């Protein structure tokens, strides 16, 4: 009796909706399975990448760099190997999420996630730039400390060179991520110009006396070498010039030879 009182258009609509729901359940289960697979694979890759970087000694090499000092503020868990492992996990998980949403057939969400997925290589490249720059900065700082020692120049170079490398890396990261590229290029150009001008002034004014002393020392050394070469050449030519003259022992001693009287 109840179905007889229900308008005729509602029953087909309810049946159609129920049929669509029943057809959607396998798709939903498939999307959840894809998401679960992405999660598991991401976790496995996270552990593998973390252990690989730890065995390679990346954390130890990055410890003395600016990146390592910044990461130490986050505690023991904030290491390059662990952070890289987490990034790998999220990359794989987001890829699985995009695939799952694509399986659901939600057009707007799928388009957005595809844009996010297309941007992820830039993030990965930026992380690689920071890691490589940190390793290079640490190596340069260590070489400067070992080569120049604890001198004033050594302290300046060991601090300034890594900072310069990391500064350039920051601009490269911003460019890779596409964050205000015009402003980044202008700022980078201005910074390099100011740095070049500062170095020119520092070496031109501060190193003027040192440069003059180096030039004087080089000039004196060249003069001494030239005089020594001339003296050597003179000594080598002297025997050849006196070869046609014969001297007696008395003459060689500077005595006047006595000539024998006639008839003796």
mmCIF file of C-alpha atoms in Angstrom, residues 86-237:
data_model
loop_
_atom_site.group_PDB
_atom_site.id
_atom_site.type_symbol
_atom_site.label_atom_id
_atom_site.label_comp_id
_atom_site.label_asym_id
_atom_site.label_seq_id
_atom_site.Cartn_x
_atom_site.Cartn_y
_atom_site.Cartn_z
ATOM 1 C CA UNK A 86 60.408 11.068 4.216
ATOM 2 C CA UNK A 87 60.448 13.037 0.985
ATOM 3 C CA UNK A 88 60.702 9.804 -1.006
ATOM 4 C CA UNK A 89 57.766 8.366 0.949
ATOM 5 C CA UNK A 90 55.555 11.357 0.257
ATOM 6 C CA UNK A 91 56.482 11.354 -3.415
ATOM 7 C CA UNK A 92 55.442 7.719 -3.773
ATOM 8 C CA UNK A 93 52.337 8.197 -1.635
ATOM 9 C CA UNK A 94 51.188 11.244 -3.591
ATOM 10 C CA UNK A 95 51.730 9.328 -6.822
ATOM 11 C CA UNK A 96 49.534 6.548 -5.432
ATOM 12 C CA UNK A 97 46.949 9.108 -4.329
ATOM 13 C CA UNK A 98 46.809 10.645 -7.796
ATOM 14 C CA UNK A 99 46.424 7.193 -9.333
ATOM 15 C CA UNK A 100 43.642 6.328 -6.880
ATOM 16 C CA UNK A 101 41.775 9.556 -7.588
ATOM 17 C CA UNK A 102 42.155 8.901 -11.290
ATOM 18 C CA UNK A 103 40.553 5.502 -10.781
ATOM 19 C CA UNK A 104 37.604 7.169 -9.036
ATOM 20 C CA UNK A 105 37.043 9.339 -12.088
ATOM 21 C CA UNK A 106 36.654 12.655 -10.206
ATOM 22 C CA UNK A 107 37.736 15.056 -12.936
ATOM 23 C CA UNK A 108 38.386 18.235 -10.920
ATOM 24 C CA UNK A 109 40.359 16.487 -8.176
ATOM 25 C CA UNK A 110 42.287 14.444 -10.722
ATOM 26 C CA UNK A 111 43.296 17.590 -12.619
ATOM 27 C CA UNK A 112 44.527 19.274 -9.440
ATOM 28 C CA UNK A 113 46.508 16.238 -8.311
ATOM 29 C CA UNK A 114 48.059 15.898 -11.758
ATOM 30 C CA UNK A 115 49.316 19.468 -11.440
ATOM 31 C CA UNK A 116 50.741 18.657 -8.008
ATOM 32 C CA UNK A 117 52.405 15.534 -9.398
ATOM 33 C CA UNK A 118 53.912 17.522 -12.269
ATOM 34 C CA UNK A 119 55.423 19.959 -9.750
ATOM 35 C CA UNK A 120 56.999 17.259 -7.571
ATOM 36 C CA UNK A 121 60.140 16.815 -9.761
ATOM 37 C CA UNK A 122 60.977 20.457 -9.055
ATOM 38 C CA UNK A 123 60.770 19.769 -5.325
ATOM 39 C CA UNK A 124 62.959 16.699 -5.693
ATOM 40 C CA UNK A 125 65.520 18.652 -7.730
ATOM 41 C CA UNK A 126 65.539 21.428 -5.117
ATOM 42 C CA UNK A 127 66.228 18.922 -2.345
ATOM 43 C CA UNK A 128 69.031 17.376 -4.397
ATOM 44 C CA UNK A 129 70.560 20.833 -4.939
ATOM 45 C CA UNK A 130 70.533 21.563 -1.206
ATOM 46 C CA UNK A 131 72.082 18.196 -0.333
ATOM 47 C CA UNK A 132 74.821 18.454 -2.977
ATOM 48 C CA UNK A 133 75.551 22.079 -2.059
ATOM 49 C CA UNK A 134 75.820 21.111 1.601
ATOM 50 C CA UNK A 135 78.298 18.352 0.786
ATOM 51 C CA UNK A 136 80.373 20.650 -1.431
ATOM 52 C CA UNK A 137 80.318 23.434 1.175
ATOM 53 C CA UNK A 138 81.467 21.038 3.892
ATOM 54 C CA UNK A 139 84.274 19.705 1.700
ATOM 55 C CA UNK A 140 85.462 23.200 0.750
ATOM 56 C CA UNK A 141 85.398 24.347 4.374
ATOM 57 C CA UNK A 142 87.382 21.284 5.468
ATOM 58 C CA UNK A 143 89.971 21.790 2.728
ATOM 59 C CA UNK A 144 90.349 25.453 3.707
ATOM 60 C CA UNK A 145 90.857 24.556 7.374
ATOM 61 C CA UNK A 146 93.406 21.856 6.587
ATOM 62 C CA UNK A 147 95.286 23.961 4.054
ATOM 63 C CA UNK A 148 95.310 27.385 5.706
ATOM 64 C CA UNK A 149 95.098 26.251 9.337
ATOM 65 C CA UNK A 150 93.870 28.494 12.133
ATOM 66 C CA UNK A 151 95.205 31.649 10.544
ATOM 67 C CA UNK A 152 93.036 34.692 9.994
ATOM 68 C CA UNK A 153 92.817 33.930 6.294
ATOM 69 C CA UNK A 154 91.959 30.309 7.020
ATOM 70 C CA UNK A 155 89.122 31.250 9.350
ATOM 71 C CA UNK A 156 87.702 33.739 6.874
ATOM 72 C CA UNK A 157 87.903 31.378 3.897
ATOM 73 C CA UNK A 158 86.555 28.372 5.823
ATOM 74 C CA UNK A 159 83.541 30.441 6.879
ATOM 75 C CA UNK A 160 82.956 32.542 3.762
ATOM 76 C CA UNK A 161 83.340 29.862 1.079
ATOM 77 C CA UNK A 162 80.644 27.494 2.453
ATOM 78 C CA UNK A 163 78.330 30.450 3.063
ATOM 79 C CA UNK A 164 78.801 31.602 -0.535
ATOM 80 C CA UNK A 165 78.116 28.102 -1.879
ATOM 81 C CA UNK A 166 74.953 27.741 0.200
ATOM 82 C CA UNK A 167 73.805 31.220 -0.834
ATOM 83 C CA UNK A 168 74.136 30.313 -4.494
ATOM 84 C CA UNK A 169 72.321 27.031 -3.783
ATOM 85 C CA UNK A 170 69.403 28.913 -2.205
ATOM 86 C CA UNK A 171 68.980 31.016 -5.338
ATOM 87 C CA UNK A 172 69.167 27.870 -7.475
ATOM 88 C CA UNK A 173 66.463 26.245 -5.333
ATOM 89 C CA UNK A 174 64.180 29.266 -5.613
ATOM 90 C CA UNK A 175 64.658 29.300 -9.374
ATOM 91 C CA UNK A 176 63.968 25.566 -9.588
ATOM 92 C CA UNK A 177 60.766 25.947 -7.576
ATOM 93 C CA UNK A 178 59.665 28.874 -9.729
ATOM 94 C CA UNK A 179 59.203 31.226 -6.772
ATOM 95 C CA UNK A 180 59.250 34.828 -8.065
ATOM 96 C CA UNK A 181 61.875 34.093 -10.750
ATOM 97 C CA UNK A 182 62.301 37.726 -11.820
ATOM 98 C CA UNK A 183 62.966 38.911 -8.260
ATOM 99 C CA UNK A 184 65.317 35.988 -7.659
ATOM 100 C CA UNK A 185 67.347 36.772 -10.792
ATOM 101 C CA UNK A 186 67.602 40.477 -9.929
ATOM 102 C CA UNK A 187 68.605 39.748 -6.334
ATOM 103 C CA UNK A 188 71.153 37.142 -7.394
ATOM 104 C CA UNK A 189 72.725 39.497 -9.929
ATOM 105 C CA UNK A 190 72.907 42.293 -7.361
ATOM 106 C CA UNK A 191 74.455 39.979 -4.765
ATOM 107 C CA UNK A 192 77.127 38.689 -7.148
ATOM 108 C CA UNK A 193 77.936 42.236 -8.261
ATOM 109 C CA UNK A 194 78.208 43.472 -4.677
ATOM 110 C CA UNK A 195 80.382 40.497 -3.756
ATOM 111 C CA UNK A 196 82.710 41.068 -6.707
ATOM 112 C CA UNK A 197 82.984 44.774 -5.880
ATOM 113 C CA UNK A 198 83.669 44.013 -2.223
ATOM 114 C CA UNK A 199 86.388 41.519 -3.092
ATOM 115 C CA UNK A 200 87.955 43.950 -5.552
ATOM 116 C CA UNK A 201 88.029 46.706 -2.943
ATOM 117 C CA UNK A 202 89.318 44.373 -0.250
ATOM 118 C CA UNK A 203 92.165 43.047 -2.371
ATOM 119 C CA UNK A 204 92.822 46.392 -4.032
ATOM 120 C CA UNK A 205 93.007 48.487 -0.867
ATOM 121 C CA UNK A 206 93.878 45.987 1.813
ATOM 122 C CA UNK A 207 96.335 44.025 -0.293
ATOM 123 C CA UNK A 208 98.057 46.971 -1.930
ATOM 124 C CA UNK A 209 101.154 46.817 0.269
ATOM 125 C CA UNK A 210 101.339 43.048 -0.001
ATOM 126 C CA UNK A 211 101.098 43.224 -3.778
ATOM 127 C CA UNK A 212 103.834 45.875 -3.907
ATOM 128 C CA UNK A 213 106.081 43.783 -1.672
ATOM 129 C CA UNK A 214 105.484 40.738 -3.845
ATOM 130 C CA UNK A 215 106.407 42.725 -6.953
ATOM 131 C CA UNK A 216 109.580 44.082 -5.300
ATOM 132 C CA UNK A 217 110.595 40.632 -4.138
ATOM 133 C CA UNK A 218 110.030 39.177 -7.581
ATOM 134 C CA UNK A 219 111.989 41.980 -9.230
ATOM 135 C CA UNK A 220 114.950 41.545 -6.856
ATOM 136 C CA UNK A 221 114.976 37.808 -7.387
ATOM 137 C CA UNK A 222 114.944 38.312 -11.154
ATOM 138 C CA UNK A 223 117.857 40.756 -10.897
ATOM 139 C CA UNK A 224 119.878 38.331 -8.773
ATOM 140 C CA UNK A 225 119.203 35.494 -11.174
ATOM 141 C CA UNK A 226 120.235 37.655 -14.114
ATOM 142 C CA UNK A 227 123.490 38.708 -12.413
ATOM 143 C CA UNK A 228 124.277 35.122 -11.446
ATOM 144 C CA UNK A 229 123.673 33.986 -15.019
ATOM 145 C CA UNK A 230 125.968 36.742 -16.342
ATOM 146 C CA UNK A 231 128.760 35.805 -13.923
ATOM 147 C CA UNK A 232 128.495 32.150 -14.876
ATOM 148 C CA UNK A 233 128.657 33.018 -18.567
ATOM 149 C CA UNK A 234 131.762 35.218 -17.993
ATOM 150 C CA UNK A 235 133.579 32.456 -16.123
ATOM 151 C CA UNK A 236 132.727 30.008 -18.889
ATOM 152 C CA UNK A 237 134.121 32.327 -21.600
#
